[in-house]
Short mmCIF file of C-alpha atoms in Angstrom, two decimals:
data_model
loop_
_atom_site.label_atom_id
_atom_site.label_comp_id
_atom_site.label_asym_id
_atom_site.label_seq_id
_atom_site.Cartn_x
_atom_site.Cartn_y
_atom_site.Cartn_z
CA UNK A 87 54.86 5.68 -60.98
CA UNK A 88 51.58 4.25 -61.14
CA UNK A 89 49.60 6.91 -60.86
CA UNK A 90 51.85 8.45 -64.29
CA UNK A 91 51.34 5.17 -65.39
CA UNK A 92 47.28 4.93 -65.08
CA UNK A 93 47.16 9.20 -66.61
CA UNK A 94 48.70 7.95 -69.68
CA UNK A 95 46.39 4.93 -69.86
CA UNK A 96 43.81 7.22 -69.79
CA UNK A 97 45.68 9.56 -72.85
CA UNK A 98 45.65 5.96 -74.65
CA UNK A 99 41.46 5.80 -74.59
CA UNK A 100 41.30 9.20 -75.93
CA UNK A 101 43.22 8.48 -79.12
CA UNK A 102 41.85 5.05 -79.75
CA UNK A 103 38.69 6.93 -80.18
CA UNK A 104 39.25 7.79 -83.27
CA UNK A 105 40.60 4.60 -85.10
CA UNK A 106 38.60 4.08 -88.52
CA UNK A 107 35.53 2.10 -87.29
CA UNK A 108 35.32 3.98 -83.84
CA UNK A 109 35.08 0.88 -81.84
CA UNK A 110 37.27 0.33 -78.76
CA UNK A 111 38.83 -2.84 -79.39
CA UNK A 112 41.22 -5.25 -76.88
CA UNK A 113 44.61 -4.28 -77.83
CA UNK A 114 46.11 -6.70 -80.68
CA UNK A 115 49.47 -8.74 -79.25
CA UNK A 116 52.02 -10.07 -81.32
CA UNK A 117 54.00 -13.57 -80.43
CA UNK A 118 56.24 -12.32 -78.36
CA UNK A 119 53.47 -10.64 -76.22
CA UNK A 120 51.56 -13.43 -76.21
CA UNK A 121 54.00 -15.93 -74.59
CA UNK A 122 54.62 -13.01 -71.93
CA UNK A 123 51.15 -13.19 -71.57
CA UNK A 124 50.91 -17.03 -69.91
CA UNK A 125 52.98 -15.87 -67.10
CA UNK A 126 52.36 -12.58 -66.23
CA UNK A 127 48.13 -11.93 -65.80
CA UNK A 128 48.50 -8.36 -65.83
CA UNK A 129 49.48 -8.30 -69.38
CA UNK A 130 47.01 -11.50 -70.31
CA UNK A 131 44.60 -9.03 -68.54
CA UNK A 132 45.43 -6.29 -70.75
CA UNK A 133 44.97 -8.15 -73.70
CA UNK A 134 41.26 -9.23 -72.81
CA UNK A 135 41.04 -5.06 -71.64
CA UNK A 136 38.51 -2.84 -72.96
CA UNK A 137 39.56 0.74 -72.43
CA UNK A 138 36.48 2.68 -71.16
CA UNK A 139 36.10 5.95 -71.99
CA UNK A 140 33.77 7.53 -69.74
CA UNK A 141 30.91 6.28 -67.15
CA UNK A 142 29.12 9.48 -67.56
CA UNK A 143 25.56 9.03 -69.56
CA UNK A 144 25.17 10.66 -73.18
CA UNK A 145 28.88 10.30 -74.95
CA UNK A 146 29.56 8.85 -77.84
CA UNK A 147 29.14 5.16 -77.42
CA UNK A 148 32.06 3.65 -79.49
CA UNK A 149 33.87 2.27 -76.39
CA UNK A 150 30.75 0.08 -75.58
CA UNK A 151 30.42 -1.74 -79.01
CA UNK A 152 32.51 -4.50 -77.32
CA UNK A 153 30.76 -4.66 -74.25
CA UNK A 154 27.57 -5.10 -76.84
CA UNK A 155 29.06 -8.21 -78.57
CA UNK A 156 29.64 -9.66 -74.76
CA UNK A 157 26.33 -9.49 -74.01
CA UNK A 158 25.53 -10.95 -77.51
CA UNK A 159 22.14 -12.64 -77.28
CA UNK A 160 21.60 -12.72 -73.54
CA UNK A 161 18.05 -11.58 -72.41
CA UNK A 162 18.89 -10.30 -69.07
CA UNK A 163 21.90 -8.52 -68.08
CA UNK A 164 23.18 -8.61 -64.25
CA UNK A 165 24.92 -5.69 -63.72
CA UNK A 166 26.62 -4.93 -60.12
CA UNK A 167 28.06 -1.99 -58.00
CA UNK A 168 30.55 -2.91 -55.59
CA UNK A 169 29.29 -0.57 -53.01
CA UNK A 170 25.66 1.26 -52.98
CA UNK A 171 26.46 4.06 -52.72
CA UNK A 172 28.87 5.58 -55.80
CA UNK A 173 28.38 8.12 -58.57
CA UNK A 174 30.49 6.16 -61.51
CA UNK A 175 28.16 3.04 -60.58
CA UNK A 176 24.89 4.88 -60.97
CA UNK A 177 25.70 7.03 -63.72
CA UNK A 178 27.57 3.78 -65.82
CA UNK A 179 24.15 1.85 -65.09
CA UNK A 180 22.24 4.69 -67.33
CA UNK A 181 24.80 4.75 -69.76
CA UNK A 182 25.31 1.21 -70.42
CA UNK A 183 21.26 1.07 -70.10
CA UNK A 184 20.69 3.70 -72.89
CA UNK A 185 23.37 1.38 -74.91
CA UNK A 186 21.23 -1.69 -74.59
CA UNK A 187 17.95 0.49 -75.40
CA UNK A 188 19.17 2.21 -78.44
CA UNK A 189 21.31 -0.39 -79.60
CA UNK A 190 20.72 -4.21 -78.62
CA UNK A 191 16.69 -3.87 -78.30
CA UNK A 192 16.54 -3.72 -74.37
CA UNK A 193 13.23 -2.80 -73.07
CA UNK A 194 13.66 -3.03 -68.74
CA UNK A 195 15.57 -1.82 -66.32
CA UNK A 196 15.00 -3.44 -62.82
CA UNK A 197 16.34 -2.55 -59.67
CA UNK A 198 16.83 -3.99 -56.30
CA UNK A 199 13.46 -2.41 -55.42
CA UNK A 200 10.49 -3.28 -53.95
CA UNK A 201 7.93 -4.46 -57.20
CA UNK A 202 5.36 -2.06 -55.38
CA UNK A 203 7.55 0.98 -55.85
CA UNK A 204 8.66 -0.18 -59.19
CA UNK A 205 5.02 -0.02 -60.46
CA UNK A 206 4.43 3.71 -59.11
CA UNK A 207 8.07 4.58 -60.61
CA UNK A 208 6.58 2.93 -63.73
CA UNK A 209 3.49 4.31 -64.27
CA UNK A 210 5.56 7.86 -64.45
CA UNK A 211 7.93 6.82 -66.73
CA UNK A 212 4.94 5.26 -69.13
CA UNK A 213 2.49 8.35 -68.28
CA UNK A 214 4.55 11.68 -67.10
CA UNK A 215 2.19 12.26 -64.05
CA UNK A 216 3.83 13.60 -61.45
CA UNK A 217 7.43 14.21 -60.81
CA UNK A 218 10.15 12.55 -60.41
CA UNK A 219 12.05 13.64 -57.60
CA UNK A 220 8.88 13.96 -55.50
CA UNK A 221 7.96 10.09 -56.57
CA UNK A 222 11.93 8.69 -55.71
CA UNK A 223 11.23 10.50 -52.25
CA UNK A 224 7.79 8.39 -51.67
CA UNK A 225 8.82 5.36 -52.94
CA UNK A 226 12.91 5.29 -52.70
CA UNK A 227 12.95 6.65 -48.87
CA UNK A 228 16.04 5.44 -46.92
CA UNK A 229 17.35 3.31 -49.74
CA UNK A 230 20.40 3.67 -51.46
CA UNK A 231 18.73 4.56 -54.79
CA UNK A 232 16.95 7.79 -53.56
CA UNK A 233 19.87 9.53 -55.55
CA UNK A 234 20.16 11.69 -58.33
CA UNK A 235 21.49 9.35 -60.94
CA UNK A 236 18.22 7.37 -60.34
CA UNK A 237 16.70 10.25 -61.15
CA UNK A 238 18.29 11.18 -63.90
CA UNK A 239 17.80 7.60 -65.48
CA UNK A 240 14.48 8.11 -65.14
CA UNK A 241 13.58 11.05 -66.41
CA UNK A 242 15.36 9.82 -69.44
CA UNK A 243 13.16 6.95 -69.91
CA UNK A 244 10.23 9.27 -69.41
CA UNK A 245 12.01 11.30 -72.57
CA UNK A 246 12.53 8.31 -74.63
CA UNK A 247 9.03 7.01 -74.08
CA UNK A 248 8.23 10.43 -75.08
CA UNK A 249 9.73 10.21 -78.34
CA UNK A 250 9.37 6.54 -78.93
CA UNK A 251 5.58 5.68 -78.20
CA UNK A 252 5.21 2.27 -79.90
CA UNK A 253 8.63 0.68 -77.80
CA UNK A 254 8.19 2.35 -74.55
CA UNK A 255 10.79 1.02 -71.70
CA UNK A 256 9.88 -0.10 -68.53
CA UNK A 257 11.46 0.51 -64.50
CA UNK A 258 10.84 -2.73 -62.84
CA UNK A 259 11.46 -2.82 -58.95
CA UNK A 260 12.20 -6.86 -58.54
CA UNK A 261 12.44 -6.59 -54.52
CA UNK A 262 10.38 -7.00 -51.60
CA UNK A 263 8.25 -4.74 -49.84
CA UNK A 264 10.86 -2.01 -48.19
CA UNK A 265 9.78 0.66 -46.94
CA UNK A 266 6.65 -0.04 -47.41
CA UNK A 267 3.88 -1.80 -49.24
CA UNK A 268 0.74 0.87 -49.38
CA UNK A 269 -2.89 0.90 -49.54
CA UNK A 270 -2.82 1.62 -53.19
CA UNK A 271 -0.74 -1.11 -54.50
CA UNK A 272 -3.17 -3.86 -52.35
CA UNK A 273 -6.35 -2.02 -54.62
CA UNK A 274 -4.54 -2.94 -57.88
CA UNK A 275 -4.96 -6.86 -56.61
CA UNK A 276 -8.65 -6.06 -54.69
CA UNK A 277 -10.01 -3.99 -57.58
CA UNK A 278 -9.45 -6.50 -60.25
CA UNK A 279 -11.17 -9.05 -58.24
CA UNK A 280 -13.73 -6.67 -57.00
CA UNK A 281 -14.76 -6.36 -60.94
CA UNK A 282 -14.27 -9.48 -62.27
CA UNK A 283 -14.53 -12.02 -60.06
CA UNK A 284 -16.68 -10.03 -57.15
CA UNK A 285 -17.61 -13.16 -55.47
CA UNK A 286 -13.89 -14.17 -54.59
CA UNK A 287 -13.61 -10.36 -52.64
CA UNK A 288 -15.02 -11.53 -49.50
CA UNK A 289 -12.37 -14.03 -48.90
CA UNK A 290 -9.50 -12.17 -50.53
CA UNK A 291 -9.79 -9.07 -47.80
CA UNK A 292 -10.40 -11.37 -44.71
CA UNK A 293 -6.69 -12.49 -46.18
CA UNK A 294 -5.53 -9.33 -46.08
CA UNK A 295 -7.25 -8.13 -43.01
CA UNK A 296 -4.02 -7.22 -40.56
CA UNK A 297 -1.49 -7.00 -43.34
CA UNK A 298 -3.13 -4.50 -45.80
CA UNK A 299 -1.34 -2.18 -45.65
CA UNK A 300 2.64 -2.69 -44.76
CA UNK A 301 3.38 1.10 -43.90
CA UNK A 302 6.66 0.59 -42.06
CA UNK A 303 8.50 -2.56 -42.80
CA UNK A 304 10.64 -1.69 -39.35
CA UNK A 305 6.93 -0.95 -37.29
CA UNK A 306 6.07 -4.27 -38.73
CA UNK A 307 8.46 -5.83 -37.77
CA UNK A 308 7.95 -5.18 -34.12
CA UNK A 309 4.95 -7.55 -34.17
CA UNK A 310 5.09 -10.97 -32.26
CA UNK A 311 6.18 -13.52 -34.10
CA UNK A 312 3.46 -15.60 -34.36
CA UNK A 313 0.81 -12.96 -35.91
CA UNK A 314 3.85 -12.05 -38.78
CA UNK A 315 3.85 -15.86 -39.47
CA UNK A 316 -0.08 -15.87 -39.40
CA UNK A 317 -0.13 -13.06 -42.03
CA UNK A 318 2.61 -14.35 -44.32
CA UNK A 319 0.29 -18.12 -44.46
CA UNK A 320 -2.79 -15.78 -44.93
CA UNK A 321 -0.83 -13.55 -48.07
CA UNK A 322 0.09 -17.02 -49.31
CA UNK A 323 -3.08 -18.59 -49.58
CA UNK A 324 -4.60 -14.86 -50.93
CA UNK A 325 -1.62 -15.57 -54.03
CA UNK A 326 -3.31 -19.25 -54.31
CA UNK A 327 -6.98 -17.92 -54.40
CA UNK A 328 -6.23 -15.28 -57.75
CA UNK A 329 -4.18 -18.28 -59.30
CA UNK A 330 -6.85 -20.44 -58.96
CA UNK A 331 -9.59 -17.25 -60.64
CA UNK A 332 -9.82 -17.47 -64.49
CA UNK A 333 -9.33 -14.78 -66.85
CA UNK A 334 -6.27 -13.91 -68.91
CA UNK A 335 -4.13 -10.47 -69.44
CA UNK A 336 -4.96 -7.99 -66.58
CA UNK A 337 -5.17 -11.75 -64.19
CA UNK A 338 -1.37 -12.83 -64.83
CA UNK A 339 -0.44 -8.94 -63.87
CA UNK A 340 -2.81 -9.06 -60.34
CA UNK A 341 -1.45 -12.94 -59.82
CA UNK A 342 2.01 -11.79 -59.58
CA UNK A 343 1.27 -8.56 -57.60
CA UNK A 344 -0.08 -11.15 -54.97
CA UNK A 345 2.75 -13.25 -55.24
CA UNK A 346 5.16 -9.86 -54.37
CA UNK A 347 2.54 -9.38 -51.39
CA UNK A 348 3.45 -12.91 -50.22
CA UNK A 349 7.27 -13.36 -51.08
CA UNK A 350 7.22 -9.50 -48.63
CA UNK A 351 5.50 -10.83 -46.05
CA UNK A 352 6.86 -14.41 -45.73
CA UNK A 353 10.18 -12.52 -45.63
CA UNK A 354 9.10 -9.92 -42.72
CA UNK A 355 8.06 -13.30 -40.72
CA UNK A 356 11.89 -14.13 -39.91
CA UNK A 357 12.83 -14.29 -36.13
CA UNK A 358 15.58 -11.23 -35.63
CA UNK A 359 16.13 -13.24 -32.22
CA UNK A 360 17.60 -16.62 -33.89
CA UNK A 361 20.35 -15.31 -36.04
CA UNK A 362 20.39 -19.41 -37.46
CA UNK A 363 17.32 -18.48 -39.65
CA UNK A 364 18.72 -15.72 -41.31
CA UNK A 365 20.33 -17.63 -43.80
CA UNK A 366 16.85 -19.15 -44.83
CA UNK A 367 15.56 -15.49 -45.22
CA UNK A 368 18.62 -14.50 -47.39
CA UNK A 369 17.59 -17.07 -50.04
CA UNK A 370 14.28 -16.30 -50.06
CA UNK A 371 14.50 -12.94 -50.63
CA UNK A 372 17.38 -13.75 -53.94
CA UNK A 373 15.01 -16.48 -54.99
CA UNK A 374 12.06 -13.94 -54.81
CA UNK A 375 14.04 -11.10 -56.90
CA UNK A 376 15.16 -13.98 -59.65
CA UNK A 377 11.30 -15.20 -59.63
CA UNK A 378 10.09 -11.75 -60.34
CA UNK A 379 12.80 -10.69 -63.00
CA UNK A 380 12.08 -14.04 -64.80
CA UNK A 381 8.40 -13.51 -64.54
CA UNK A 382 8.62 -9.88 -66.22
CA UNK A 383 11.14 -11.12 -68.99
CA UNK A 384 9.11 -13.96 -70.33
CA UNK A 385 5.49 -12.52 -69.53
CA UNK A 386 6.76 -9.13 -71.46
CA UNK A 387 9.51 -10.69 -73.78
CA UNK A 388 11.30 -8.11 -73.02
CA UNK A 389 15.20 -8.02 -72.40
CA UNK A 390 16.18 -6.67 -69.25
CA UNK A 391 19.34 -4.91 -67.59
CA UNK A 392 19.01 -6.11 -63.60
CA UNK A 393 20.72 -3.46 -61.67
CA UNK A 394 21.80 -5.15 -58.18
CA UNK A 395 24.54 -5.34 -55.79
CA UNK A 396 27.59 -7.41 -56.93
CA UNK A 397 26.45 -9.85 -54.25
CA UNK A 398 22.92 -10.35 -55.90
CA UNK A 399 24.09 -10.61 -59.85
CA UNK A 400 26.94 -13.20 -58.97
CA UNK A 401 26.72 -16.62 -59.63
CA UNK A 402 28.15 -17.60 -55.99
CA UNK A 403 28.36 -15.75 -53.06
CA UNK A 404 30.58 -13.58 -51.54
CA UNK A 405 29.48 -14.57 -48.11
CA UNK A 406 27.68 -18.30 -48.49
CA UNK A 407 27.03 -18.02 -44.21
CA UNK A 408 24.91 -15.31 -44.72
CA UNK A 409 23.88 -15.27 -48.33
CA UNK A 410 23.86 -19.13 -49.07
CA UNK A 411 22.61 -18.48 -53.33
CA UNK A 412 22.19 -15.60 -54.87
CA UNK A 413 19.80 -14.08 -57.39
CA UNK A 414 22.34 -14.56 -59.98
CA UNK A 415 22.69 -18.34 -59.36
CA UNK A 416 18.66 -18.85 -59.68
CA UNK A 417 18.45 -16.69 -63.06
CA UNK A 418 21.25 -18.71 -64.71
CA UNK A 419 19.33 -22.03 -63.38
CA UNK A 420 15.74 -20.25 -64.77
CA UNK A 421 17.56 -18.80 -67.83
CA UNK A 422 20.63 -20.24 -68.78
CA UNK A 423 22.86 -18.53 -70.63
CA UNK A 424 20.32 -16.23 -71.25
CA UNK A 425 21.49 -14.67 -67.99
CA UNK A 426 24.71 -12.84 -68.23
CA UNK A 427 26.62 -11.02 -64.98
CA UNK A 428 29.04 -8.36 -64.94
CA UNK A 429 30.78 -7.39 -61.52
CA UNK A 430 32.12 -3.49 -61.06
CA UNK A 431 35.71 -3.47 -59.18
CA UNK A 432 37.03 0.01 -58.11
CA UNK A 433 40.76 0.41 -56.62
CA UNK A 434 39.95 3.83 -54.44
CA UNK A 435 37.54 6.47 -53.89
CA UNK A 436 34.48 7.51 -51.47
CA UNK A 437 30.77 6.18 -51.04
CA UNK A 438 27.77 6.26 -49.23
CA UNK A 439 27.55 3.81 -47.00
CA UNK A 440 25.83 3.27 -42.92
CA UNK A 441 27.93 2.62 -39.82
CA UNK A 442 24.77 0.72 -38.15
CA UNK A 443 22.92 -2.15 -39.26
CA UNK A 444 19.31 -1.00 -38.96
CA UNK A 445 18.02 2.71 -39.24
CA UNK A 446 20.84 5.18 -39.29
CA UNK A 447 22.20 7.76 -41.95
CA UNK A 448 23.85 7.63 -45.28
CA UNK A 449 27.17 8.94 -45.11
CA UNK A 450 30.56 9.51 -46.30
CA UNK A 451 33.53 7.06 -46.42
CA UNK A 452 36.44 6.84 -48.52
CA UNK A 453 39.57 3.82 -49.27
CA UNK A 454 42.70 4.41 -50.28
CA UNK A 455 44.47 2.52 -52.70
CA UNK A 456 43.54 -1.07 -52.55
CA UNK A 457 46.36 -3.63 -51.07
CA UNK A 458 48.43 -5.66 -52.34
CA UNK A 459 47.13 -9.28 -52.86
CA UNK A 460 43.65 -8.04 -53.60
CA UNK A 461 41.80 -8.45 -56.91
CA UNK A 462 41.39 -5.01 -57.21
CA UNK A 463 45.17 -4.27 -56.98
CA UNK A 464 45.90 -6.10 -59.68
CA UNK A 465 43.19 -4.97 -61.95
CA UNK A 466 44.61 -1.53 -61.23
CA UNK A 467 47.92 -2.40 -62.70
CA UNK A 468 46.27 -2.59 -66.15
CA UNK A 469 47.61 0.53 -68.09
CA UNK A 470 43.76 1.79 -68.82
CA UNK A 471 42.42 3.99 -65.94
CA UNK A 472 39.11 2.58 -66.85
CA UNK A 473 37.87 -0.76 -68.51
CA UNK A 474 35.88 -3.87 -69.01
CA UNK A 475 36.67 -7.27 -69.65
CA UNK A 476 35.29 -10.62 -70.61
CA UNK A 477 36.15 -13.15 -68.97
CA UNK A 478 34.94 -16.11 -71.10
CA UNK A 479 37.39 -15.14 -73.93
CA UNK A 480 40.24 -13.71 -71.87
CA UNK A 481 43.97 -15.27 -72.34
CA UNK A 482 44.69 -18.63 -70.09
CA UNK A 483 47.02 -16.99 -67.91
CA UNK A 484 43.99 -14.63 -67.06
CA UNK A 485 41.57 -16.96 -67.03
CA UNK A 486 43.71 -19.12 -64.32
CA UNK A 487 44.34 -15.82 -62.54
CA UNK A 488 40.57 -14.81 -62.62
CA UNK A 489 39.49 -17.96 -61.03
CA UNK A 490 41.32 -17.94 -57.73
CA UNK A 491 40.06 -16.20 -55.01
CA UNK A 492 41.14 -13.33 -53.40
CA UNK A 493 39.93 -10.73 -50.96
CA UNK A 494 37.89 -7.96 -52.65
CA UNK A 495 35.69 -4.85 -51.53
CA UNK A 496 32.08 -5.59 -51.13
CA UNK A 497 30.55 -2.75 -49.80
CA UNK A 498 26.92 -2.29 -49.11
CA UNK A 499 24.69 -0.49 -46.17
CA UNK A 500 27.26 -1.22 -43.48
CA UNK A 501 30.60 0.06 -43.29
CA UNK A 502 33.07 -0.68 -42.49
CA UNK A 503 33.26 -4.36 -43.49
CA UNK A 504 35.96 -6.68 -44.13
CA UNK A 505 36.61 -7.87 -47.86
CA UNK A 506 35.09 -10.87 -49.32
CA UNK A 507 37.31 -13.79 -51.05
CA UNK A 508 36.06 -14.12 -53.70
CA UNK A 509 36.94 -15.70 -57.55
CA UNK A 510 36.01 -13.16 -59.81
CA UNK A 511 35.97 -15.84 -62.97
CA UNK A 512 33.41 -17.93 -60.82
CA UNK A 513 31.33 -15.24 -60.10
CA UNK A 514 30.79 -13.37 -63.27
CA UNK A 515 31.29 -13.11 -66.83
CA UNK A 516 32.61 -9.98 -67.14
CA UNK A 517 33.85 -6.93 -64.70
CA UNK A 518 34.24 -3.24 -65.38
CA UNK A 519 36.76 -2.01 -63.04
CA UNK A 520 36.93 2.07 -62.24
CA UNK A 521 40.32 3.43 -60.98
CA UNK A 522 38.57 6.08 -58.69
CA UNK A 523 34.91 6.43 -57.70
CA UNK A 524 33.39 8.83 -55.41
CA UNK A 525 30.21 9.18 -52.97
CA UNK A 526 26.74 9.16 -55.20
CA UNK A 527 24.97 12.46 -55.30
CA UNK A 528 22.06 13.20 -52.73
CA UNK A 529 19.09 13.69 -54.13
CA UNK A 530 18.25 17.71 -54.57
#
């Protein structure tokens, strides 16, 4: 029943493509509906419901007009993936990305990447040199985004940059230093100082000496203790010494290179024995990936869509032992309301996923239907297979329903892993929810 149910939903999109102004608009309600609609959230949820047509990148883009007005004015865009490792998440980040370009002025994409490998990823995308699936394999190694819809996204942005010279857009990695941190990126900071401010070098590589270069982020973390925490003090006060140089332009760009350097190796100084301090780690690293996306969006001007985990973009988190604030919490207390999230939900499918904490192989796993009592079960009862919603206008009875929590699938490098109970209202402004996903494609 539901699956005839969720097939005809999908029948439904198809025609409403083709209404008179080609825009995919929440379904109208009369009275009657409307008064259903305070006690029953599946049809207050259907009224706030924009069907989706497709995730796929390069259709016609009449079903994301209203997912434009949502965003209205907002300069950076959080948008999630509720595991890391599925096609429809990837491939919906380039099309909604393309949207933003093309349509709303966007000029960034960032990723939950290290800022090292976003700068290599960037200088292809602004140059051509090289290729792409050669540079994902350098600088994406191990991580979930060594994928082909990561390539794909940016080979487009090579294309548009191609054809669009004097509004170029920009891959920003807004992460610390995994897998590694390399020789070259530490030049960009020593060879600016090296020619302009020559008599500062001295100093600046005795603060790098025994951290220059981070090779391994596992190898280096095998160090004692005390030497990581001797490093991460030395990287700090190598940051303080370029703030403290003069100069303008290329000196903002090398000041917040060294402040990556730092935020990476103040985070690879936690002690793996005392599993009380991880916590502490967890919100440095959020707070570091908000500091760097604000940095880029107000040295640049540009808008930005921040492509994260679900965990990162939220305003609260899913698991406040572990992940005490999130990224998402410290951009809307940096931005605003300039800051805007948007969760994915997904009712069944497969993904790539590990089954050990550290190390280990990306692999296959699939859910069934999701259960009853679960956010994502009743999301799945709305009649369109696929669609988005904003939760800031939606109807009261699915505004009230939005706000409590329930469990919901948060899926990231380890699986399996129990869901999160969470309040979807509370932790975004808007959710696209996907009746079926499956794994993410390997990269050829």
């Amino acid at each position: 029943m539901t699956e005839n149910r969720k097939r005809w939903g999908k029948r439904g999109v198809a025609a409403a493509a083709v209404v008179v102004t080609g825009a995919m608009l929440a379904p109208a309600a009369n009275a009657a509906e409307t008064a259903t609609s305070w006690r029953d959230p599946v049809r207050s949820l259907e009224l706030a419901a924009h069907p989706l047509r497709s995730t796929e990148p390069g259709r016609n883009n009449a079903d994301l007009r209203a997912l434009g007005a949502m965003i209205g004015g907002a300069k950076v865009v959080g948008l999630g993936e509720a595991t890391h490792g599925s096609h429809e998440f990837f491939a919906m980040k380039e099309r909604v990305f393309r949207y933003l370009v093309e349509e709303k002025g966007f000029r960034a994409f960032a990723l939950e990447s290290s800022w090292s490998a976003g700068m290599e990823i960037d200088d292809y995308v602004q140059t051509g040199r090289g290729d792409a699936r050669e540079i994902f394999k350098r600088t994406m190694a191990g991580s979930p985004w060594d994928r082909e819809e990561f390539v794909s996204l940016i080979q487009w942005m090579r294309d548009y940059n191609r054809a669009h010279p004097a509004r170029t857009v920009h891959f920003v990695g807004d992460d610390l230093g995994a897998p590694s941190v390399n020789d070259a990126f530490f030049a960009r900071i020593t060879d600016y100082v090296r020619q302009h401010h020559p008599a500062a070098l001295p100093k600046l590589n005795q603060l790098y000496t025994g951290l220059r270069p981070i090779d391994d982020h596992l190898a280096y973390l095998r160090k004692p203790l005390d030497e990581r925490k001797r490093l991460a003090t030395q990287a700090e006060q190598a940051f303080e010494l370029i703030k403290g140089l003069t100069g303008a332009g290329e000196l903002d760009w090398t000041a917040q290179h060294a402040r990556f350097v730092a935020q990476t190796a103040r985070f690879l100084s936690v002690d793996l024995s005392d599993p009380k301090s991880l916590p502490g780690f967890q919100i440095l690293r959020d707070q570091a990936m908000a500091q760097n996306v604000a940095w880029w969006q107000r040295r640049t001007g540009q808008k930005v869509l921040l492509s994260a985990h679900n965990t990162h973009v939220a305003y609260i988190p899913d698991n406040p032992a572990m992940y005490p604030k999130t990224q998402g919490a410290f951009l809307r207390e940096t931005l605003g309301r300039d800051y805007l999230p948007i969760g994915f939900s997904f009712d069944r499918g497969s993904f790539l996923s590990k089954d050990t904490a550290i190390g280990g192989d990306w692999k296959k796993f699939s859910v069934p239907a999701a259960p009853q009592g679960s956010n994502e079960y009743t999301l799945d009862k709305v009649r369109f297979e696929d669609f988005y919603l904003d939760f800031r206008t939606a109807p009261p009875a699915a505004r009230t329903w939005l706000d409590a929590a329930r469990p919901t699938r948060t899926i990231g490098t380890l699986f399996p892993v129990d869901p999160a109970v969470i309040s979807l209202g509370r932790s975004y402004d808007a959710v696209i929810h996907l009746h079926d996903v499956r794994q993410a494609d390997l990269r050829r």
